[in-house]
mmCIF file with all atom_site columns, N, CA and C in Angstrom:
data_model
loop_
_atom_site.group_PDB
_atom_site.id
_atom_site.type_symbol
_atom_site.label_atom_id
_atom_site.label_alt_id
_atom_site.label_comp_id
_atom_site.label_asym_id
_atom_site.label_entity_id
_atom_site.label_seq_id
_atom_site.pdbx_PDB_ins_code
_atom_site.Cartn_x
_atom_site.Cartn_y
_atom_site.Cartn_z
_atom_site.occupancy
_atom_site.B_iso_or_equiv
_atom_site.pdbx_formal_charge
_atom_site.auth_seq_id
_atom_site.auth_comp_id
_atom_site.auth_asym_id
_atom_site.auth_atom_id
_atom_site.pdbx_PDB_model_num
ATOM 1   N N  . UNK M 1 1  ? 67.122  112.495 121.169 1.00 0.00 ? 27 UNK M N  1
ATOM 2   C CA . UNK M 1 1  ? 68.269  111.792 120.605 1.00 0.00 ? 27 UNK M CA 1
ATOM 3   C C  . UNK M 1 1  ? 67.800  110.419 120.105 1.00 0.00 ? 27 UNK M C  1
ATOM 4   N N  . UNK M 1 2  ? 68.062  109.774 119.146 1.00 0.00 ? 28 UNK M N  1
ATOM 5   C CA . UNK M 1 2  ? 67.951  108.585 118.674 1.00 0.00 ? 28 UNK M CA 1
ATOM 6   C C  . UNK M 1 2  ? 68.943  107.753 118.789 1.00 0.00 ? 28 UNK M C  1
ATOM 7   N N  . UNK M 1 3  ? 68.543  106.561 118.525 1.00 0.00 ? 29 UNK M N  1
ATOM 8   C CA . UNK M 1 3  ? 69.724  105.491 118.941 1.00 0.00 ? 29 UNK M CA 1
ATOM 9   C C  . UNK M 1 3  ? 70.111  104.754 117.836 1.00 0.00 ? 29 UNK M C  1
ATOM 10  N N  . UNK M 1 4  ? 71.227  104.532 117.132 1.00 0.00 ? 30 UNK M N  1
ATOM 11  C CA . UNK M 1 4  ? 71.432  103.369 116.307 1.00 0.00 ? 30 UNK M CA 1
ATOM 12  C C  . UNK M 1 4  ? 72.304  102.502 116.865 1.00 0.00 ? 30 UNK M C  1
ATOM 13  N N  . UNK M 1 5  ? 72.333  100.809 116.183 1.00 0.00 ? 31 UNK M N  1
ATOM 14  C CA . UNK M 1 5  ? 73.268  99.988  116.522 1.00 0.00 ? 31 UNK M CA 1
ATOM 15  C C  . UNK M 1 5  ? 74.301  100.019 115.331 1.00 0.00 ? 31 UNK M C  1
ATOM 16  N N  . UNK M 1 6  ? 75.061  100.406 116.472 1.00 0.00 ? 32 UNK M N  1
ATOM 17  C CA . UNK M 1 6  ? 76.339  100.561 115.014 1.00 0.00 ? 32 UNK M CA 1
ATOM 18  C C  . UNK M 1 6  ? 77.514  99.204  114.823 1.00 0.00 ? 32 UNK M C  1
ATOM 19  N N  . UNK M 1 7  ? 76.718  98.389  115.623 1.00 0.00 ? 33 UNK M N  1
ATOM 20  C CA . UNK M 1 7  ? 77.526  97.325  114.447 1.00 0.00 ? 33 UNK M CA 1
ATOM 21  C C  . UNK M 1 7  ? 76.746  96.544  113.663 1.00 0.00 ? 33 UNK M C  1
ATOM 22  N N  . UNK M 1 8  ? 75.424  96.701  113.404 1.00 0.00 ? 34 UNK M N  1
ATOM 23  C CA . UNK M 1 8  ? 74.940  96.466  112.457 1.00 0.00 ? 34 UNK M CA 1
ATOM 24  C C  . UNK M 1 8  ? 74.730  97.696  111.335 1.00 0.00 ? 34 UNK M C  1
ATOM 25  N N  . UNK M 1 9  ? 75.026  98.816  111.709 1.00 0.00 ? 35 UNK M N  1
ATOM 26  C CA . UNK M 1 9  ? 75.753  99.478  110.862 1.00 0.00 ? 35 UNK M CA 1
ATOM 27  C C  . UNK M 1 9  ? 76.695  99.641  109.917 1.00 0.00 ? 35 UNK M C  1
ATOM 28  N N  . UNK M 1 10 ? 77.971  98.995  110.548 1.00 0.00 ? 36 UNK M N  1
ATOM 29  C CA . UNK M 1 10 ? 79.143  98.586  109.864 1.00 0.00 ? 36 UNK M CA 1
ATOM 30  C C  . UNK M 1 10 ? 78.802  97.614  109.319 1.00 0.00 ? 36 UNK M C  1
ATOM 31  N N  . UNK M 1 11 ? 78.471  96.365  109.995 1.00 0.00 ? 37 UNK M N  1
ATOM 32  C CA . UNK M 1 11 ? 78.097  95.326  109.247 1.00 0.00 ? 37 UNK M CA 1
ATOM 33  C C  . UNK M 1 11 ? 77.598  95.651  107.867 1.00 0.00 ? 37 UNK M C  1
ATOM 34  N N  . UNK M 1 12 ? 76.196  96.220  108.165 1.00 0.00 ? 38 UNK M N  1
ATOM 35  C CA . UNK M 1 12 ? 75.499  96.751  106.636 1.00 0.00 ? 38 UNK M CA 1
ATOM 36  C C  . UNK M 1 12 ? 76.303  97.457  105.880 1.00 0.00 ? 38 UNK M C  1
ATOM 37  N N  . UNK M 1 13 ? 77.422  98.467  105.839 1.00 0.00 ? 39 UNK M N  1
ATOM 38  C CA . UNK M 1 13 ? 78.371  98.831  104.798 1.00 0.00 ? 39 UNK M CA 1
ATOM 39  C C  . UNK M 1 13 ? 79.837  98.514  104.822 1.00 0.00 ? 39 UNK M C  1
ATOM 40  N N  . UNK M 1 14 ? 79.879  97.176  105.488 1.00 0.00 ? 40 UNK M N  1
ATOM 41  C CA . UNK M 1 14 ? 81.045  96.129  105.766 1.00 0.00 ? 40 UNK M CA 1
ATOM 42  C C  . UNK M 1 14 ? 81.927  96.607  104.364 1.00 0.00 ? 40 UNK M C  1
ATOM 43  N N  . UNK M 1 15 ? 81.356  96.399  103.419 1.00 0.00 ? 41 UNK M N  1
ATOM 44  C CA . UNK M 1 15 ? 82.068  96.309  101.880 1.00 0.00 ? 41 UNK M CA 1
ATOM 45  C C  . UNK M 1 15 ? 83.020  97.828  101.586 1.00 0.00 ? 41 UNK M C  1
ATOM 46  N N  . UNK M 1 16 ? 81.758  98.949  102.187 1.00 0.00 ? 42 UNK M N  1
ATOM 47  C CA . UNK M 1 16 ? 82.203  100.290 101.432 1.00 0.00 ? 42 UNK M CA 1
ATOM 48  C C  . UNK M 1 16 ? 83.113  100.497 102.649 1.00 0.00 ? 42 UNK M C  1
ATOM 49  N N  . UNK M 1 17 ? 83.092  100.458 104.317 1.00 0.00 ? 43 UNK M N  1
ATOM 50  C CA . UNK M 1 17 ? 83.911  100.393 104.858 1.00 0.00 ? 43 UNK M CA 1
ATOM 51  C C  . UNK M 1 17 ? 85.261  99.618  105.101 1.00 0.00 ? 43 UNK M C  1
ATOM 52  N N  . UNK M 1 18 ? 85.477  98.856  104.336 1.00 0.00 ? 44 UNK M N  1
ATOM 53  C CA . UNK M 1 18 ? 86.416  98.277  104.404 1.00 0.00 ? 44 UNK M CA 1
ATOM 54  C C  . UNK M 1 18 ? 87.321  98.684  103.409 1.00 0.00 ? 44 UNK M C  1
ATOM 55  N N  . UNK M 1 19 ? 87.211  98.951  102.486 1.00 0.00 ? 45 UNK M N  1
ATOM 56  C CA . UNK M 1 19 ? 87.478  99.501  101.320 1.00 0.00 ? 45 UNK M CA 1
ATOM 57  C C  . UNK M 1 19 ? 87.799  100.996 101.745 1.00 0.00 ? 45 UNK M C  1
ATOM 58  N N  . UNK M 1 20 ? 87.109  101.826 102.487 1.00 0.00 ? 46 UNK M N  1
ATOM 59  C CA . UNK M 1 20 ? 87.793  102.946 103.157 1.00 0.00 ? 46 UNK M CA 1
ATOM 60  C C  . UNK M 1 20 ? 88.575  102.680 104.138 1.00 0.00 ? 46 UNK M C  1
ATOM 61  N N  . UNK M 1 21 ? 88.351  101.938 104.810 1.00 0.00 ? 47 UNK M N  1
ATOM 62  C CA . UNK M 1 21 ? 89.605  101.528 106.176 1.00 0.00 ? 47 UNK M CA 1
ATOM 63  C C  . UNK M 1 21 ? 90.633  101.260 105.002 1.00 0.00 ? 47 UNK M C  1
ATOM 64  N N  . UNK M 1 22 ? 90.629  100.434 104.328 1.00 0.00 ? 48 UNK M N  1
ATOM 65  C CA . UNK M 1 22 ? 91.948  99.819  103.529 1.00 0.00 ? 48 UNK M CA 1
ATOM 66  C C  . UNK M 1 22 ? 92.844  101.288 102.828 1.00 0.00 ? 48 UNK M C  1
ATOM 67  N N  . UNK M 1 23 ? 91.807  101.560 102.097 1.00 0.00 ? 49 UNK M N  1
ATOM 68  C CA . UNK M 1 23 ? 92.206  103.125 101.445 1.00 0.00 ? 49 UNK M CA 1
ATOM 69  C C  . UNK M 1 23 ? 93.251  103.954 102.204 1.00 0.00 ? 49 UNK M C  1
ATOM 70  N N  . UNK M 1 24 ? 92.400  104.292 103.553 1.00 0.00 ? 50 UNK M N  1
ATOM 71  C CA . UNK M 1 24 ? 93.331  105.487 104.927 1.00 0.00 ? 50 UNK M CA 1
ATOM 72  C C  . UNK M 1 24 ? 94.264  104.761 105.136 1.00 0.00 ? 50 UNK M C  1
ATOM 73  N N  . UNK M 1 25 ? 94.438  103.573 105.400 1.00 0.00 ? 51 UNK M N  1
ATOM 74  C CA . UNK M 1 25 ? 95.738  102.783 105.442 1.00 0.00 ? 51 UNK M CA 1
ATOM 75  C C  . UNK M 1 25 ? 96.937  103.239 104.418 1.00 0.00 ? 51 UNK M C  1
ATOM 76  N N  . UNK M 1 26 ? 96.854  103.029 103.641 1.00 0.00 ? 52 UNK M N  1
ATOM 77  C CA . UNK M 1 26 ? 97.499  102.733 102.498 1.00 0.00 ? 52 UNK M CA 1
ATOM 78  C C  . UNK M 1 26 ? 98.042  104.126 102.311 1.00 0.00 ? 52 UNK M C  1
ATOM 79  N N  . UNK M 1 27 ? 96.684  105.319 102.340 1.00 0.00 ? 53 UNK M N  1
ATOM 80  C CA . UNK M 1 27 ? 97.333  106.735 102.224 1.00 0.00 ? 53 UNK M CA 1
ATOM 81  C C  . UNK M 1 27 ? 98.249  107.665 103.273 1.00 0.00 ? 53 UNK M C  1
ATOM 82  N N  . UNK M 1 28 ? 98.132  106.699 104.595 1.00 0.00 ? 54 UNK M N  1
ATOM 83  C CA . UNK M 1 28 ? 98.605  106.852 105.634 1.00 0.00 ? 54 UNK M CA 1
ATOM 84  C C  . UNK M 1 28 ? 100.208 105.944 105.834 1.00 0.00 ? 54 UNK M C  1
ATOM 85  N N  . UNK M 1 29 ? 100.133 104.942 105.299 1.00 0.00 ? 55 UNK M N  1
ATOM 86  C CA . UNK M 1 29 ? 101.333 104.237 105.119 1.00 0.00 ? 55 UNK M CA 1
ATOM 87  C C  . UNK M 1 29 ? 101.545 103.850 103.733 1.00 0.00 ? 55 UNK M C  1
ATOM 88  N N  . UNK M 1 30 ? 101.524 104.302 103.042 1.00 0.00 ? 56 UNK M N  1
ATOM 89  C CA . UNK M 1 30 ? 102.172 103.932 101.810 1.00 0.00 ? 56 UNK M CA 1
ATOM 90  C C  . UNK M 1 30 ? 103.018 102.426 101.649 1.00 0.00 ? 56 UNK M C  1
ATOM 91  N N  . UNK M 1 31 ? 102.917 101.462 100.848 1.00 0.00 ? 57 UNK M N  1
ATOM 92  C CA . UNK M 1 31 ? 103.383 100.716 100.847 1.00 0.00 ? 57 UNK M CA 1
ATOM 93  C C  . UNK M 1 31 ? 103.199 99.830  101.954 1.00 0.00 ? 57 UNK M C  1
ATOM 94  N N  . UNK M 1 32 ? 102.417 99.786  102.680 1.00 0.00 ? 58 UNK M N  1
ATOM 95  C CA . UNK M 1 32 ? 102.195 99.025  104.159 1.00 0.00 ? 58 UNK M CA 1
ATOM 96  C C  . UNK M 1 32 ? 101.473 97.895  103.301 1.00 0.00 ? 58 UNK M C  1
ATOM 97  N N  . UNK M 1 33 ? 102.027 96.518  103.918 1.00 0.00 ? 59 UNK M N  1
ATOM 98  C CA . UNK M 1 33 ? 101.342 95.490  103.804 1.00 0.00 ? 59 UNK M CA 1
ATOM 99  C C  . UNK M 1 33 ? 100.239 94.669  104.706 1.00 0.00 ? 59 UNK M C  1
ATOM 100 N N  . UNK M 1 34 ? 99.279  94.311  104.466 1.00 0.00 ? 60 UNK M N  1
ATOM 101 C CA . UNK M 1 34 ? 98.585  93.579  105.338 1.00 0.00 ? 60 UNK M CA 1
ATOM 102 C C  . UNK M 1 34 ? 97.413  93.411  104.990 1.00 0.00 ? 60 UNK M C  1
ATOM 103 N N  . UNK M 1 35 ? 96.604  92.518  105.791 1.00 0.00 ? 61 UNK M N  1
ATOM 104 C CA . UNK M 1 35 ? 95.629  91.731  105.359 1.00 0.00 ? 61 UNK M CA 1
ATOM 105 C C  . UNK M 1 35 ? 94.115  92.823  105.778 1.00 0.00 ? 61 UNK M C  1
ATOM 106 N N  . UNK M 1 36 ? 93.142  93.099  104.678 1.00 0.00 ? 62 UNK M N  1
ATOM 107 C CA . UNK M 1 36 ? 92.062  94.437  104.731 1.00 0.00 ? 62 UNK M CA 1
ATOM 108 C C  . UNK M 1 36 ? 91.305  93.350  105.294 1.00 0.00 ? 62 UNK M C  1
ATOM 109 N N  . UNK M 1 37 ? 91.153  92.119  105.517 1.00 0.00 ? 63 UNK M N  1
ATOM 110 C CA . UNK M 1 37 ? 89.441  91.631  105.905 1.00 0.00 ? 63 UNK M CA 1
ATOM 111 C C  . UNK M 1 37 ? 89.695  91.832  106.972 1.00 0.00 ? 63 UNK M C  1
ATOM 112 N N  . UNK M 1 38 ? 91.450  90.984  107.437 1.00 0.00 ? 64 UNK M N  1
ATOM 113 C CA . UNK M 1 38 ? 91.758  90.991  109.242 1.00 0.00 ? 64 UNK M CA 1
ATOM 114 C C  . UNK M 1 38 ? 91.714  91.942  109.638 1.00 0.00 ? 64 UNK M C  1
ATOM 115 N N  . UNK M 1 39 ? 92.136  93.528  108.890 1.00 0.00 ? 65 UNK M N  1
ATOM 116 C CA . UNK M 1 39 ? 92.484  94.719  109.623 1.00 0.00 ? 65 UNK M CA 1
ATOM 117 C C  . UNK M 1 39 ? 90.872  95.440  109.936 1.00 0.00 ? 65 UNK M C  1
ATOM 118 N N  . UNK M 1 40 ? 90.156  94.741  108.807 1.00 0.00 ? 66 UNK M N  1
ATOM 119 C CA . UNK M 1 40 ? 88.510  95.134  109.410 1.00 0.00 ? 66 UNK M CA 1
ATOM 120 C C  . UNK M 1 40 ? 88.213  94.766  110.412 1.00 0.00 ? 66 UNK M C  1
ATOM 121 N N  . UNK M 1 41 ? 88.156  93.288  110.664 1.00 0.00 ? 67 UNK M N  1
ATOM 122 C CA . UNK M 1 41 ? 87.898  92.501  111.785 1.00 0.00 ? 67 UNK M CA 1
ATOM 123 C C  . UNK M 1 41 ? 87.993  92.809  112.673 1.00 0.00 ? 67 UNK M C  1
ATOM 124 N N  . UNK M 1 42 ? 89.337  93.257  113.061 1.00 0.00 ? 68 UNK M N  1
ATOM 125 C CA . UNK M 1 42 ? 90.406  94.187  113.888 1.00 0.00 ? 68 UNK M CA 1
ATOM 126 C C  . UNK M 1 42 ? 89.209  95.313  114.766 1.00 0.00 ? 68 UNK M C  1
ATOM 127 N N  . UNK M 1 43 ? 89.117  96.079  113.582 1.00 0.00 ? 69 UNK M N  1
ATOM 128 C CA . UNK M 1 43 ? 88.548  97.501  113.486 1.00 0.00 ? 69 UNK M CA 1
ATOM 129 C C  . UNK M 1 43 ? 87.165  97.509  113.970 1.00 0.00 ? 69 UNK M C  1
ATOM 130 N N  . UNK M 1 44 ? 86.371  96.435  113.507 1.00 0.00 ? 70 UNK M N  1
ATOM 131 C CA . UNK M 1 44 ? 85.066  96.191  114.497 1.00 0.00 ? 70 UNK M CA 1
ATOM 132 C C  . UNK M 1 44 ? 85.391  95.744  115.506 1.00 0.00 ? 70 UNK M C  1
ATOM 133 N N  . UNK M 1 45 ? 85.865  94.868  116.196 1.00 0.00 ? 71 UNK M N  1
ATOM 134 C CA . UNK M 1 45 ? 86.248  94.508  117.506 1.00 0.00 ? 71 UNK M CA 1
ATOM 135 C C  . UNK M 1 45 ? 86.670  95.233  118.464 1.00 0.00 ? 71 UNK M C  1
ATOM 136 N N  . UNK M 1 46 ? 87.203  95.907  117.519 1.00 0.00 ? 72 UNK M N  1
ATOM 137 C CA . UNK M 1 46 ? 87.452  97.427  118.498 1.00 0.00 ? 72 UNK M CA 1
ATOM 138 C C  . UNK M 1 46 ? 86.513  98.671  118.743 1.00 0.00 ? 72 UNK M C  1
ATOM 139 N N  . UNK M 1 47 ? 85.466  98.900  118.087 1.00 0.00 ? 73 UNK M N  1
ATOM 140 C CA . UNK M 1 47 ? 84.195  99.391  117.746 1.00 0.00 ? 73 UNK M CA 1
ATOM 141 C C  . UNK M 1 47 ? 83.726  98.908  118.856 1.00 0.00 ? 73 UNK M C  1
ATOM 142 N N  . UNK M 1 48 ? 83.212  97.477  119.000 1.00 0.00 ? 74 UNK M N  1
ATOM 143 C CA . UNK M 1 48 ? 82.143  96.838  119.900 1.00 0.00 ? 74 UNK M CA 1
ATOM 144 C C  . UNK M 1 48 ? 83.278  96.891  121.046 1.00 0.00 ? 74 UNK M C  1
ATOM 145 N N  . UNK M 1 49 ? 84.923  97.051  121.589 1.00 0.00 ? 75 UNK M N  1
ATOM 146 C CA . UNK M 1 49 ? 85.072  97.150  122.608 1.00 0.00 ? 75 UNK M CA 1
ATOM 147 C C  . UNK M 1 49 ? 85.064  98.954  123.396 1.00 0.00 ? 75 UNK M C  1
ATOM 148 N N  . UNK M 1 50 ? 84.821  99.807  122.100 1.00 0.00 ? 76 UNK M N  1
ATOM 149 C CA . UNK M 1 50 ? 84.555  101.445 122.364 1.00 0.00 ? 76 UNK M CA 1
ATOM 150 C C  . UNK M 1 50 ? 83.696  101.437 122.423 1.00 0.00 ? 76 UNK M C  1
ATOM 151 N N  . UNK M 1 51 ? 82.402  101.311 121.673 1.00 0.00 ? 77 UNK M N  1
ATOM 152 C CA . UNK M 1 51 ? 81.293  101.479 121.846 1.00 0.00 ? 77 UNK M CA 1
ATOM 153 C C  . UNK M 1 51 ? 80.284  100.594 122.675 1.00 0.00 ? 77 UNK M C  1
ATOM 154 N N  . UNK M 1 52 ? 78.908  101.457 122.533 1.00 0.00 ? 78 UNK M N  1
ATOM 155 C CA . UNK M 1 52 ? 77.826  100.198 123.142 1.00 0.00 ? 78 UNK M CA 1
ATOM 156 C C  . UNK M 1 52 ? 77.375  99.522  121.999 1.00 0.00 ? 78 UNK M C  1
ATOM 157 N N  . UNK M 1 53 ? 76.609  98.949  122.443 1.00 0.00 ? 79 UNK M N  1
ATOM 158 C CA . UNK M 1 53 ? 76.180  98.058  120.721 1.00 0.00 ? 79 UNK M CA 1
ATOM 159 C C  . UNK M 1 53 ? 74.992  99.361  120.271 1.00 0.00 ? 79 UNK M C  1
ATOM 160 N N  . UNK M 1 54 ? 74.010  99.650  121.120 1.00 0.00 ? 80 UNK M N  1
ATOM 161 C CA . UNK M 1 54 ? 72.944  101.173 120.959 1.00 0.00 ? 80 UNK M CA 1
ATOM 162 C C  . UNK M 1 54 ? 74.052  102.551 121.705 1.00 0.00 ? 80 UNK M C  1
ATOM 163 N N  . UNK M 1 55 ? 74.298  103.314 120.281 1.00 0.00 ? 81 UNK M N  1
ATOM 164 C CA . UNK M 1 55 ? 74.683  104.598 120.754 1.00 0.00 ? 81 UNK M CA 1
ATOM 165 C C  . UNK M 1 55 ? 73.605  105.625 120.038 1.00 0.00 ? 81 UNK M C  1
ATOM 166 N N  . UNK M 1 56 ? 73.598  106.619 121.305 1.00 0.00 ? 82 UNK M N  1
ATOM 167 C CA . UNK M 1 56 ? 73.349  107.655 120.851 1.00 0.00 ? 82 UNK M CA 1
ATOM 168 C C  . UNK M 1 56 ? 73.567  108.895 120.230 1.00 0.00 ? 82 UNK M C  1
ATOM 169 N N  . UNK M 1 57 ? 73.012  109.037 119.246 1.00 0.00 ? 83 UNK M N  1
ATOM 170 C CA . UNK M 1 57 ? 73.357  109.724 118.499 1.00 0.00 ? 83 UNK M CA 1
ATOM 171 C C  . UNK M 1 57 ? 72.340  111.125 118.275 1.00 0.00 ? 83 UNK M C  1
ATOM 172 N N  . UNK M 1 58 ? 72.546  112.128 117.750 1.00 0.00 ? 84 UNK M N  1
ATOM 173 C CA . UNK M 1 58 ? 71.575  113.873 117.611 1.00 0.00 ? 84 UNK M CA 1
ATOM 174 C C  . UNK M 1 58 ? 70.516  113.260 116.612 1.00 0.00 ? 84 UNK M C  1
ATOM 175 N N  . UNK M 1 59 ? 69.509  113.347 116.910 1.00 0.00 ? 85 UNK M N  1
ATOM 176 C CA . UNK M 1 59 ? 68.580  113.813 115.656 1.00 0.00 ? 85 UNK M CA 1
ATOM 177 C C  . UNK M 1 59 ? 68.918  113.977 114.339 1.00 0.00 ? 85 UNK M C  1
ATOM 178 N N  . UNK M 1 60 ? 69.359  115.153 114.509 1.00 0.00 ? 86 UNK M N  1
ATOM 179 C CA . UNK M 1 60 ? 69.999  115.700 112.883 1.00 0.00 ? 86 UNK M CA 1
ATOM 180 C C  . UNK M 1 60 ? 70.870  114.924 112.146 1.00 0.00 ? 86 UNK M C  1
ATOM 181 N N  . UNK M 1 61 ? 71.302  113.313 112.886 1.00 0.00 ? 87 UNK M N  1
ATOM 182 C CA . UNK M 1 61 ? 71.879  112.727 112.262 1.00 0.00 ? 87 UNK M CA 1
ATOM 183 C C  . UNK M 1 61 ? 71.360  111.618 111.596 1.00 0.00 ? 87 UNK M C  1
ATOM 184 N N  . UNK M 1 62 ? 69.855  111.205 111.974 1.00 0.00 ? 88 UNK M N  1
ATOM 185 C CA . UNK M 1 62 ? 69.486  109.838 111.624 1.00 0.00 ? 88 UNK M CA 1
ATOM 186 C C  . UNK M 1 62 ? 68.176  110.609 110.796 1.00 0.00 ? 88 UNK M C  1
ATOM 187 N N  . UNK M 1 63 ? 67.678  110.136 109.842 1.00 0.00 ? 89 UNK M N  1
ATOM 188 C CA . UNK M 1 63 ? 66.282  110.525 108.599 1.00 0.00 ? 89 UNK M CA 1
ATOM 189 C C  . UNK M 1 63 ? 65.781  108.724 107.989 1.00 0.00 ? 89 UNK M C  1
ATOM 190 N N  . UNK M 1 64 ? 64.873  108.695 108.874 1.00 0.00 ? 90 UNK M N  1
ATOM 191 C CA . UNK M 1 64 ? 64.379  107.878 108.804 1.00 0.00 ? 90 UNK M CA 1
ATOM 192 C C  . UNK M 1 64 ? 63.241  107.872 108.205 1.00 0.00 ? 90 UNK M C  1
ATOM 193 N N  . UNK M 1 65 ? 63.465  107.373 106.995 1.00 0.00 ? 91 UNK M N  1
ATOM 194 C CA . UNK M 1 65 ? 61.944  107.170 105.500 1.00 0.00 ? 91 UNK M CA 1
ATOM 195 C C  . UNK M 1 65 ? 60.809  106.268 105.545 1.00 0.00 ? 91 UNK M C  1
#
């Protein structure tokens, strides 16, 4: 099993994830208002209070070049 840190994960696709968090929002509540940086913010904080900072993860998931 390999390990990644997945909040430097998120971190590193902060932009494209946020932009999908915002997206499921929106398609999930229609018309819902609110703020996408805070609701990220939110959303990692809650990450680092579910997760470890190193999770493990299968093989078959990480390809490392």
């Amino acid at each position: 099993m390999a390990k990644v840190n997945i909040e430097e994960i998120i971190d590193h696709l902060s932009s494209e994830m946020r932009r999908s968090l915002k997206d499921s929002v929106n398609s999930v509540l229609p018309g819902a208002t609110f703020d996408d940086r805070e609701l990220f913010r939110r959303f990692k904080r809650e990450v680092r209070r579910k997760c470890s900072t190193w999770e493990r993860v299968p093989d078959r998931y990480v390809d490392s070049e």
